[in-house]
Tab-separated table of C-alpha atoms in Angstrom:
chain	number	residue	atom	x	y	z
A	177	MET	CA	128.323	118.134	51.395
A	178	VAL	CA	124.977	118.471	51.431
A	179	PHE	CA	123.986	115.859	48.698
A	180	SER	CA	125.585	112.340	48.319
A	181	ALA	CA	126.741	110.919	44.907
A	182	ASP	CA	123.677	109.226	44.447
A	183	ASP	CA	121.304	112.674	45.277
A	184	TRP	CA	123.686	114.182	42.535
A	185	GLN	CA	123.287	111.357	40.002
A	186	ALA	CA	119.168	111.467	40.409
A	187	ILE	CA	119.498	115.159	39.885
A	188	ARG	CA	121.587	114.951	36.483
A	189	LEU	CA	119.331	112.392	35.128
A	190	THR	CA	116.421	114.222	36.439
A	191	LEU	CA	117.481	117.389	34.248
A	192	GLU	CA	118.739	115.441	31.332
A	193	LEU	CA	115.165	113.809	31.483
A	194	ALA	CA	113.224	116.861	31.346
A	195	ALA	CA	115.458	118.491	28.817
A	196	LEU	CA	114.738	115.779	26.119
A	197	THR	CA	111.189	115.213	27.082
A	198	THR	CA	110.634	119.302	26.596
A	199	LEU	CA	112.306	118.894	23.383
A	200	LEU	CA	110.411	115.968	22.195
A	201	LEU	CA	107.202	117.608	23.177
A	202	LEU	CA	107.684	120.789	21.369
A	203	ILE	CA	108.236	118.635	18.132
A	204	ILE	CA	105.213	116.470	18.761
A	205	ALA	CA	102.836	119.090	20.564
A	206	THR	CA	103.194	122.257	18.112
A	207	PRO	CA	101.766	120.745	14.815
A	208	LEU	CA	99.328	118.916	17.306
A	209	ALA	CA	98.140	121.763	18.882
A	210	TRP	CA	98.062	123.649	15.969
A	211	TRP	CA	95.582	120.832	14.177
A	212	LEU	CA	93.125	121.202	17.539
A	213	ALA	CA	93.218	124.711	17.178
A	214	ARG	CA	92.307	125.007	13.497
A	215	SER	CA	90.816	121.863	12.322
A	216	PRO	CA	87.159	121.772	11.352
A	217	SER	CA	87.544	117.912	12.004
A	218	ARG	CA	84.750	115.968	13.900
A	219	TRP	CA	87.933	114.199	15.421
A	220	ARG	CA	88.952	117.173	16.991
A	221	ALA	CA	87.338	116.519	20.532
A	222	PRO	CA	88.051	113.086	20.985
A	223	VAL	CA	91.713	113.564	20.286
A	224	SER	CA	91.562	116.828	22.597
A	225	ALA	CA	90.023	114.721	25.187
A	226	LEU	CA	92.646	112.024	24.521
A	227	VAL	CA	95.695	114.667	25.015
A	228	THR	CA	93.886	115.864	28.252
A	229	LEU	CA	93.763	112.367	29.772
A	230	PRO	CA	97.244	112.381	31.650
A	231	LEU	CA	95.978	115.423	33.338
A	232	VAL	CA	93.162	113.519	35.275
A	233	LEU	CA	94.305	109.901	35.377
A	234	PRO	CA	96.609	109.334	38.341
A	235	PRO	CA	100.418	108.510	37.318
A	236	THR	CA	99.757	105.045	38.385
A	237	VAL	CA	97.067	104.276	36.022
A	238	LEU	CA	99.362	105.661	33.177
A	239	GLY	CA	102.725	103.790	34.661
A	240	PHE	CA	100.810	100.478	35.031
A	241	TYR	CA	99.221	100.488	31.515
A	242	LEU	CA	103.056	101.339	30.406
A	243	LEU	CA	104.293	98.642	32.138
A	244	VAL	CA	101.755	96.215	30.616
A	245	LEU	CA	102.435	97.742	27.272
A	246	MET	CA	106.108	97.909	27.217
A	247	GLY	CA	106.048	94.307	28.542
A	248	PRO	CA	106.754	91.214	26.503
A	249	ASN	CA	102.978	90.728	25.799
A	250	GLY	CA	102.208	94.027	25.485
A	251	TRP	CA	102.416	95.517	21.644
A	252	LEU	CA	104.705	97.954	22.517
A	253	GLY	CA	107.168	95.359	24.168
A	254	GLN	CA	106.444	92.932	21.210
A	255	LEU	CA	107.371	95.473	18.842
A	256	THR	CA	110.861	96.690	20.220
A	257	GLN	CA	111.876	93.203	20.767
A	258	ALA	CA	111.185	91.993	16.971
A	259	LEU	CA	112.890	95.451	16.133
A	260	GLY	CA	116.033	94.131	18.471
A	261	TRP	CA	115.840	96.640	21.303
A	262	GLY	CA	114.694	94.624	23.980
A	263	LEU	CA	112.428	95.705	26.515
A	264	LEU	CA	111.811	99.522	27.085
A	265	SER	CA	111.223	99.300	30.604
A	266	PHE	CA	113.456	100.037	33.446
A	267	SER	CA	115.484	101.979	30.571
A	268	PHE	CA	116.003	105.748	30.271
A	269	THR	CA	114.091	105.375	26.675
A	270	GLY	CA	111.205	104.095	28.490
A	271	LEU	CA	110.902	106.898	30.976
A	272	LEU	CA	111.305	109.482	28.203
A	273	ILE	CA	108.333	107.642	26.472
A	274	GLY	CA	106.195	107.509	29.568
A	275	SER	CA	107.415	111.427	30.375
A	276	VAL	CA	106.160	112.424	26.798
A	277	PHE	CA	102.716	110.874	27.519
A	278	PHE	CA	102.384	112.443	30.972
A	279	SER	CA	103.436	115.887	30.273
A	280	LEU	CA	101.669	116.006	27.031
A	281	PRO	CA	98.709	118.302	28.057
A	282	PHE	CA	101.333	120.873	29.671
A	283	ALA	CA	102.752	121.500	26.228
A	284	VAL	CA	99.673	121.247	24.118
A	285	GLN	CA	97.637	123.393	25.915
A	286	PRO	CA	99.639	126.413	26.059
A	287	LEU	CA	100.277	126.064	22.614
A	288	GLN	CA	96.782	125.607	21.435
A	289	HIS	CA	95.795	128.714	23.295
A	290	ALA	CA	98.266	130.939	21.822
A	291	PHE	CA	97.242	129.343	18.512
A	292	GLU	CA	93.398	129.983	18.664
A	293	SER	CA	93.959	133.658	20.175
A	294	LEU	CA	96.026	134.279	16.885
A	295	GLY	CA	92.783	134.422	14.794
A	296	ALA	CA	92.317	133.526	11.270
A	297	ARG	CA	93.558	137.161	10.099
A	298	PRO	CA	97.346	137.081	10.234
A	299	LEU	CA	97.465	133.683	8.269
A	300	GLU	CA	94.850	135.209	5.824
A	301	VAL	CA	97.181	138.413	5.305
A	302	ALA	CA	100.049	136.298	4.821
A	303	ALA	CA	98.289	133.942	2.521
A	304	THR	CA	97.323	137.273	0.185
A	305	LEU	CA	101.110	138.041	0.276
A	306	ARG	CA	101.535	134.488	-1.072
A	307	ALA	CA	103.152	133.025	1.525
A	308	ARG	CA	102.629	129.198	1.462
A	309	PRO	CA	101.252	127.632	4.641
A	310	LEU	CA	104.445	126.256	5.919
A	311	ASP	CA	106.093	129.316	5.184
A	312	ALA	CA	103.163	131.382	7.033
A	313	PHE	CA	103.179	128.959	9.985
A	314	PHE	CA	107.230	129.657	10.522
A	315	THR	CA	107.262	133.302	10.064
A	316	VAL	CA	104.009	134.442	11.243
A	317	ALA	CA	101.972	132.254	13.333
A	318	LEU	CA	104.831	130.755	15.492
A	319	PRO	CA	106.758	134.098	16.639
A	320	GLN	CA	103.494	135.785	17.485
A	321	ALA	CA	102.412	132.203	19.733
A	322	LYS	CA	106.481	132.617	21.293
A	323	GLY	CA	104.801	133.290	24.765
A	324	GLY	CA	102.535	130.317	24.471
A	325	VAL	CA	105.847	128.188	23.060
A	326	LEU	CA	107.752	129.543	26.097
A	327	THR	CA	104.903	128.361	28.551
A	328	ALA	CA	104.767	124.910	27.390
A	329	ALA	CA	108.627	124.505	27.211
A	330	ILE	CA	108.548	125.767	30.847
A	331	LEU	CA	105.537	123.893	32.172
A	332	SER	CA	106.595	120.430	30.240
A	333	PHE	CA	110.068	120.770	31.913
A	334	ALA	CA	108.980	121.406	35.388
A	335	HIS	CA	106.168	118.852	34.872
A	336	THR	CA	108.638	116.342	34.196
A	337	VAL	CA	111.189	117.210	36.984
A	338	GLY	CA	108.276	116.687	39.257
A	339	GLU	CA	107.062	113.339	37.681
A	340	PHE	CA	107.020	110.327	40.329
A	341	GLY	CA	104.199	107.800	39.708
A	342	VAL	CA	104.846	107.069	36.308
A	343	VAL	CA	108.933	106.721	36.958
A	344	LEU	CA	108.127	104.525	40.116
A	345	MET	CA	105.852	102.202	38.280
A	346	ILE	CA	108.040	101.643	34.911
A	347	GLY	CA	111.645	102.705	36.208
A	348	GLY	CA	112.674	99.895	38.424
A	349	ASN	CA	114.757	102.676	40.271
A	350	ILE	CA	118.163	101.786	38.582
A	351	PRO	CA	121.049	104.391	39.614
A	352	GLY	CA	122.228	106.429	36.735
A	353	GLN	CA	119.345	105.058	34.303
A	354	THR	CA	115.984	105.409	36.041
A	355	ARG	CA	116.567	106.747	39.471
A	356	VAL	CA	115.229	110.352	39.236
A	357	VAL	CA	115.055	113.130	42.045
A	358	SER	CA	111.428	112.015	42.961
A	359	THR	CA	112.155	108.406	43.591
A	360	GLN	CA	115.305	109.326	45.219
A	361	ILE	CA	113.516	111.371	47.873
A	362	TYR	CA	110.508	108.779	48.263
A	363	GLY	CA	113.383	106.567	48.786
A	364	HIS	CA	115.107	108.460	51.503
A	365	VAL	CA	111.862	109.231	53.694
A	366	GLU	CA	111.200	105.395	53.230
A	367	ALA	CA	114.371	104.547	54.991
A	368	MET	CA	113.779	106.992	57.290
A	369	ALA	CA	116.630	109.470	56.190
A	370	TYR	CA	115.054	112.273	56.684
A	371	THR	CA	117.834	114.742	56.717
A	372	GLN	CA	118.891	113.790	53.168
A	373	ALA	CA	115.089	114.072	52.008
A	374	HIS	CA	114.755	117.278	53.560
A	375	TRP	CA	117.562	118.565	51.387
A	376	LEU	CA	116.165	117.290	47.969
A	377	ALA	CA	112.712	117.902	48.789
A	378	GLY	CA	113.159	121.459	50.007
A	379	GLY	CA	115.326	121.987	46.732
A	380	MET	CA	112.264	120.793	44.554
A	381	VAL	CA	109.858	123.105	46.210
A	382	LEU	CA	112.277	126.253	45.817
A	383	PHE	CA	112.750	125.233	41.943
A	384	SER	CA	109.039	125.012	41.660
A	385	PHE	CA	108.279	128.314	43.318
A	386	ALA	CA	111.040	129.678	40.889
A	387	VAL	CA	109.408	128.372	37.865
A	388	LEU	CA	106.098	129.359	38.693
A	389	LEU	CA	107.507	132.856	39.485
A	390	VAL	CA	109.075	133.001	35.879
A	391	LEU	CA	105.812	132.219	34.223
A	392	ALA	CA	103.830	134.592	36.404
A	393	GLY	CA	106.720	137.081	35.180
A	394	LEU	CA	106.180	136.095	31.610
A	395	ARG	CA	102.382	136.544	31.631
A	396	ARG	CA	102.582	140.055	32.937
A	397	GLY	CA	105.059	141.125	30.355
A	398	ARG	CA	102.811	140.025	27.957
A	399	ASP	CA	99.761	141.723	29.361
A	400	ARG	CA	102.100	145.057	29.314
A	401	VAL	CA	102.675	144.616	25.453
A	402	MET	CA	98.889	143.736	24.888
A	403	PRO	CA	96.906	145.476	27.408
B	117	MET	CA	49.428	107.070	58.878
B	118	VAL	CA	50.915	107.572	62.304
B	119	LYS	CA	51.401	103.861	62.677
B	120	ARG	CA	53.284	103.992	59.284
B	121	PHE	CA	55.184	106.929	60.416
B	122	LEU	CA	56.301	105.227	64.008
B	123	SER	CA	57.419	101.875	61.953
B	124	VAL	CA	59.707	103.977	59.539
B	125	ILE	CA	61.370	105.561	62.901
B	126	ALA	CA	61.482	102.329	64.412
B	127	ALA	CA	62.941	100.939	61.181
B	128	THR	CA	65.389	103.525	61.471
B	129	LEU	CA	66.142	103.044	64.891
B	130	GLY	CA	67.217	99.493	64.032
B	131	LEU	CA	69.367	100.577	61.375
B	132	TRP	CA	70.922	102.590	64.115
B	133	ALA	CA	71.309	100.283	66.555
B	134	VAL	CA	73.241	97.789	64.375
B	135	PRO	CA	76.478	100.031	63.769
B	136	PHE	CA	76.015	101.231	67.369
B	137	ALA	CA	76.678	97.658	68.775
B	138	ALA	CA	79.064	97.407	66.910
B	139	VAL	CA	81.314	100.251	68.108
B	140	GLN	CA	80.478	98.711	71.369
B	141	ALA	CA	81.954	95.851	70.501
B	142	GLY	CA	85.260	97.400	69.633
B	143	GLU	CA	87.021	98.339	66.265
B	144	VAL	CA	90.665	97.880	65.823
B	145	ASN	CA	92.622	100.141	63.010
B	146	VAL	CA	95.587	97.939	61.731
B	147	ALA	CA	98.257	98.994	59.769
B	148	VAL	CA	99.400	95.981	57.528
B	149	ALA	CA	102.853	95.452	55.654
B	150	ALA	CA	101.564	95.052	52.081
B	151	ASN	CA	103.311	91.315	51.934
B	152	PHE	CA	100.992	90.165	54.843
B	153	THR	CA	97.939	91.208	52.925
B	154	ALA	CA	96.287	87.812	52.111
B	155	PRO	CA	96.601	86.177	55.123
B	156	MET	CA	95.172	89.058	57.059
B	157	ARG	CA	92.186	89.554	54.511
B	158	LYS	CA	91.500	85.907	55.687
B	159	ILE	CA	92.116	86.495	59.388
B	160	ALA	CA	90.053	89.826	59.897
B	161	PRO	CA	86.569	87.987	59.292
B	162	MET	CA	87.121	85.033	61.403
B	163	PHE	CA	88.263	87.713	64.345
B	164	GLU	CA	85.414	89.276	63.680
B	165	ALA	CA	83.258	86.304	63.621
B	166	ASP	CA	85.268	84.757	66.808
B	167	THR	CA	85.484	87.617	69.076
B	168	GLY	CA	82.553	90.719	67.808
B	169	HIS	CA	85.445	93.083	67.563
B	170	LYS	CA	86.163	94.337	63.936
B	171	ALA	CA	89.326	95.208	62.377
B	172	VAL	CA	89.877	97.901	60.000
B	173	LEU	CA	92.852	97.096	57.424
B	174	SER	CA	95.138	99.531	55.981
B	175	PHE	CA	97.804	98.106	53.424
B	176	GLY	CA	100.943	99.761	52.654
B	177	SER	CA	104.740	99.950	53.328
B	178	THR	CA	106.295	99.721	56.642
B	179	GLY	CA	108.249	102.902	56.195
B	180	LYS	CA	105.395	105.076	55.184
B	181	PHE	CA	103.477	103.465	58.220
B	182	TYR	CA	106.228	104.429	60.150
B	183	ALA	CA	106.163	108.001	59.072
B	184	GLN	CA	102.362	108.193	59.513
B	185	ILE	CA	102.648	106.744	62.719
B	186	GLN	CA	104.776	109.530	64.108
B	187	ASN	CA	102.940	112.092	62.651
B	188	GLY	CA	99.569	110.934	64.527
B	189	ALA	CA	98.044	108.561	62.071
B	190	PRO	CA	95.359	106.724	63.939
B	191	PHE	CA	96.387	103.236	64.052
B	192	ASP	CA	96.052	100.814	66.794
B	193	VAL	CA	98.353	97.902	65.994
B	194	LEU	CA	101.027	97.941	63.141
B	195	LEU	CA	101.813	94.797	61.418
B	196	SER	CA	105.471	95.197	60.034
B	197	ALA	CA	107.360	93.929	57.407
B	198	ASP	CA	110.481	93.694	59.797
B	199	ASP	CA	111.249	93.756	63.480
B	200	THR	CA	113.418	96.769	63.464
B	201	THR	CA	110.696	99.402	62.937
B	202	PRO	CA	108.595	98.060	65.866
B	203	ALA	CA	111.400	98.325	67.990
B	204	LYS	CA	112.355	101.472	66.781
B	205	LEU	CA	108.767	102.962	67.497
B	206	GLU	CA	108.983	101.334	71.043
B	207	GLN	CA	112.113	102.719	71.597
B	208	GLU	CA	110.470	106.184	70.567
B	209	GLY	CA	107.793	105.918	73.106
B	210	GLN	CA	104.927	105.051	70.708
B	211	GLY	CA	104.556	101.553	71.977
B	212	GLY	CA	101.347	100.823	73.963
B	213	GLY	CA	103.005	99.093	76.979
B	214	LYS	CA	105.252	96.038	77.953
B	215	ASP	CA	105.293	92.742	75.878
B	216	ARG	CA	103.248	94.324	73.515
B	217	ARG	CA	105.561	93.495	70.536
B	218	TYR	CA	106.117	90.209	69.421
B	219	THR	CA	106.834	88.153	65.956
B	220	TYR	CA	103.759	87.299	64.489
B	221	ALA	CA	105.266	85.742	60.903
B	222	ILE	CA	108.524	84.673	59.697
B	223	GLY	CA	108.643	85.448	56.081
B	224	THR	CA	109.656	83.079	53.428
B	225	LEU	CA	112.092	84.350	50.282
B	226	VAL	CA	111.428	82.580	47.054
B	227	LEU	CA	112.669	83.350	43.472
B	228	TRP	CA	109.825	83.752	41.041
B	229	SER	CA	109.215	83.758	37.268
B	230	LYS	CA	105.929	83.512	35.399
B	231	GLN	CA	107.350	81.585	33.261
B	232	PRO	CA	106.751	77.739	33.967
B	233	GLY	CA	110.279	76.122	33.889
B	234	LEU	CA	112.462	79.170	34.102
B	235	VAL	CA	113.274	78.502	37.645
B	236	ASP	CA	114.578	75.437	38.443
B	237	ALA	CA	114.216	73.609	42.045
B	238	GLN	CA	117.956	74.297	43.012
B	239	GLY	CA	118.173	78.224	42.025
B	240	GLU	CA	120.738	77.119	39.446
B	241	VAL	CA	119.249	79.684	36.865
B	242	LEU	CA	120.969	82.405	39.056
B	243	LYS	CA	124.284	81.007	37.870
B	244	THR	CA	123.563	80.670	34.143
B	245	GLY	CA	122.006	84.014	33.940
B	246	GLN	CA	120.242	83.425	31.105
B	247	PHE	CA	117.601	86.247	31.787
B	248	ASP	CA	117.528	90.155	30.931
B	249	LYS	CA	116.590	91.716	34.324
B	250	ILE	CA	115.947	90.410	38.125
B	251	ALA	CA	113.539	92.143	40.245
B	252	LEU	CA	114.019	92.542	43.992
B	253	ALA	CA	112.554	94.905	46.481
B	254	ASP	CA	115.079	97.951	47.383
B	255	PRO	CA	117.111	96.619	50.081
B	256	ARG	CA	117.440	99.558	51.894
B	257	LEU	CA	113.680	99.674	52.289
B	258	ALA	CA	112.260	96.221	52.189
B	259	PRO	CA	113.902	93.173	54.265
B	260	TYR	CA	112.575	90.829	51.406
B	261	GLY	CA	115.142	92.555	49.267
B	262	ALA	CA	117.873	93.095	51.962
B	263	ALA	CA	117.449	88.960	52.398
B	264	ALA	CA	117.588	88.628	48.550
B	265	VAL	CA	120.866	90.639	48.503
B	266	GLU	CA	122.265	88.543	51.489
B	267	ALA	CA	121.144	85.241	49.587
B	268	LEU	CA	122.931	86.686	46.470
B	269	THR	CA	126.331	87.194	48.183
B	270	ALA	CA	126.463	83.951	49.955
B	271	LEU	CA	125.689	82.385	46.664
B	272	GLY	CA	128.839	84.774	45.385
B	273	LEU	CA	126.632	86.181	42.602
B	274	LEU	CA	125.850	89.439	43.787
B	275	ASP	CA	128.628	91.215	41.681
B	276	THR	CA	127.846	89.347	38.545
B	277	LEU	CA	123.829	89.801	38.940
B	278	LYS	CA	123.999	93.590	39.951
B	279	PRO	CA	123.846	94.773	36.360
B	280	LYS	CA	120.575	92.971	36.086
B	281	PHE	CA	118.948	94.365	39.050
B	282	VAL	CA	115.685	96.328	38.735
B	283	GLN	CA	113.996	97.293	42.072
B	284	GLY	CA	110.651	97.910	43.246
B	285	GLU	CA	110.043	100.293	46.231
B	286	ASN	CA	108.388	97.147	47.948
B	287	ILE	CA	107.799	93.454	47.144
B	288	GLY	CA	104.561	94.263	45.973
B	289	GLN	CA	105.875	96.139	43.189
B	290	THR	CA	108.553	93.720	42.549
B	291	HIS	CA	105.881	90.929	41.851
B	292	GLN	CA	104.284	93.436	39.559
B	293	PHE	CA	107.502	93.608	37.590
B	294	VAL	CA	107.713	90.079	37.171
B	295	ALA	CA	103.880	89.496	37.013
B	296	THR	CA	103.739	91.767	33.879
B	297	GLY	CA	106.816	89.902	32.422
B	298	ASN	CA	109.138	93.070	32.329
B	299	ALA	CA	111.301	91.163	34.559
B	300	ALA	CA	111.899	87.782	33.591
B	301	LEU	CA	112.162	86.492	37.536
B	302	GLY	CA	112.571	87.960	40.678
B	303	PHE	CA	112.602	87.543	44.465
B	304	VAL	CA	109.202	88.016	46.119
B	305	ALA	CA	107.573	86.480	49.049
B	306	LEU	CA	106.098	83.183	49.054
B	307	SER	CA	102.941	84.544	50.338
B	308	GLN	CA	102.290	86.430	47.110
B	309	VAL	CA	102.616	83.615	44.819
B	310	TRP	CA	101.153	80.706	46.715
B	311	VAL	CA	97.430	79.714	47.031
B	312	PRO	CA	96.492	78.054	50.493
B	313	ASP	CA	94.257	74.960	49.768
B	314	GLU	CA	93.502	71.656	52.006
B	315	GLN	CA	96.671	70.058	50.596
B	316	GLY	CA	99.085	72.175	52.089
B	317	GLY	CA	98.853	75.045	48.867
B	318	LYS	CA	99.999	75.225	45.898
B	319	LEU	CA	101.963	77.462	43.268
B	320	LYS	CA	99.565	80.210	41.905
B	321	GLU	CA	101.412	80.213	38.297
B	322	GLY	CA	104.850	79.984	36.911
B	323	SER	CA	108.029	78.507	38.589
B	324	VAL	CA	109.486	79.088	41.831
B	325	TRP	CA	112.785	78.345	44.176
B	326	ARG	CA	112.503	78.505	47.960
B	327	VAL	CA	115.456	80.287	48.642
B	328	PRO	CA	117.073	78.249	51.782
B	329	ALA	CA	116.600	79.802	55.270
B	330	LYS	CA	120.512	79.291	55.641
B	331	LEU	CA	121.519	81.942	53.034
B	332	HIS	CA	119.890	84.776	54.854
B	333	GLN	CA	119.195	86.484	58.113
B	334	PRO	CA	115.409	85.232	59.073
B	335	ILE	CA	112.888	87.645	57.861
B	336	ARG	CA	111.079	88.131	61.429
B	337	GLN	CA	107.819	90.320	60.888
B	338	ASP	CA	106.863	91.861	64.456
B	339	LEU	CA	103.874	93.452	65.123
B	340	ILE	CA	103.463	95.963	67.981
B	341	LEU	CA	100.688	97.334	70.116
B	342	LEU	CA	100.552	101.536	69.726
B	343	LYS	CA	100.017	103.965	72.033
B	344	LYS	CA	96.773	104.856	70.787
B	345	GLY	CA	95.752	101.385	71.008
B	346	GLN	CA	96.693	100.402	74.547
B	347	ASP	CA	93.708	101.003	75.923
B	348	ASN	CA	91.394	99.322	73.210
B	349	ALA	CA	89.918	96.357	74.123
B	350	ALA	CA	89.340	94.894	70.662
B	351	ALA	CA	93.491	95.780	69.593
B	352	VAL	CA	94.571	93.781	72.819
B	353	ALA	CA	92.050	90.843	71.386
B	354	LEU	CA	93.464	91.095	68.296
B	355	LEU	CA	96.977	90.770	69.471
B	356	LYS	CA	95.613	87.699	71.457
B	357	TYR	CA	94.089	86.145	68.457
B	358	LEU	CA	97.028	86.350	66.138
B	359	LYS	CA	98.892	84.162	68.564
B	360	GLY	CA	95.749	81.980	68.587
B	361	GLU	CA	95.915	78.314	66.649
B	362	LYS	CA	92.926	79.317	64.025
B	363	ALA	CA	95.378	82.383	63.063
B	364	ARG	CA	98.311	80.677	63.038
B	365	ALA	CA	97.101	77.860	60.589
B	366	VAL	CA	96.046	80.408	58.288
B	367	ILE	CA	99.569	82.301	58.408
B	368	GLN	CA	101.068	78.849	57.923
B	369	SER	CA	99.082	78.214	55.130
B	370	PHE	CA	100.245	80.959	53.403
B	371	GLY	CA	103.888	79.704	53.382
B	372	TYR	CA	104.979	82.045	56.565
B	373	GLY	CA	107.241	80.495	59.296
B	374	LEU	CA	106.340	80.788	62.995
B	375	GLU	CA	108.445	81.044	66.264
């Protein structure tokens, strides 16, 4: 057996976290990207900068502030305690919130580009055919931005699988709840269990390579349709 | 004009001479276990003042240093958080000669909370279990974590408290969990929560229980002179300095035991 029971548990948890994060991100990022692509508001630049922030910030910064925010003195911690949910740190829900923040730009940016490249024309045509905005969005804009949606989903998923710093900072390394593949690898390396580390780390490399390969394939497919 | 030009050159040369002299006096690259950060920050300038040698400090976890040293990291000395890593390095031929490995400090494990009054002087709070989470360092990675598990086992509380465990990858992170209040209490090193002063020092904040040393194996922190530092006079001087009275006084003031 190459992977231990602990390793499998970490793999399963990582996939669950990545899948849920992707789902949540598509729900959150789609309207956000739409607004960023279309809105004439002067708030667009600051919001766009805010969304992109996790791309440049070290995960430890994000993780540290999340830890402070979710703690008993942070507003999020006070809110969840008032609601009777306890603290979110060291929980799967906490990780999920962290992952959504962390992977936000990876979902928003492809969607935003896709919406921007649509231009105004298809929606204007839809409007002249008396499609309501929401109707036009779902029947015209979204199908045409399909490539962007797919890229956003794949990138969010892959990026969450590879997440490390945030999990380390707010996770607490609880088996089955917050111990994911990346932290498991880290533990193996620190404990000098290099063979186990190699199997998991090598698997991660292969997985990431496969994801990028799929993305490249998608891009080429799209180019062929629209030369 | 020529005079001014010359004086600029002289000044430039003067600036060069200072670091050059420092290089001659010697420099030692030291990898320091995270829990020994505070005392080493205090000892390094004293070492520099007394010997003229400069100690360049890197702080981190022992496991990481081990991997780095194996892969050629430029450290002369490792101040480890345990005694197994230096022994292992020596076995693998990374040591810098005989008798160049000794215990420089013995760690003190404490149960600490940021809340005043939560942790009582007898550690009874562990039995009441009236807290949500208890933080400790991953026992597989950190000797302080392993000692915490031993102590809980000795108290017969391991199984009841295990579901409340949150683990930092080292005691630096474990301290962070408790300091931000996300864990109500946790096992950390005394040196992390202790401020030395003339009266023997005091707790920085919150409440603390010194875990009796008989509840766990002693946390022996060994240092080792590495192969790269074996001919470095500054490295050899540091090994000697850490055994000296002045350094020992600082180490003790942070709550560490000595041999």
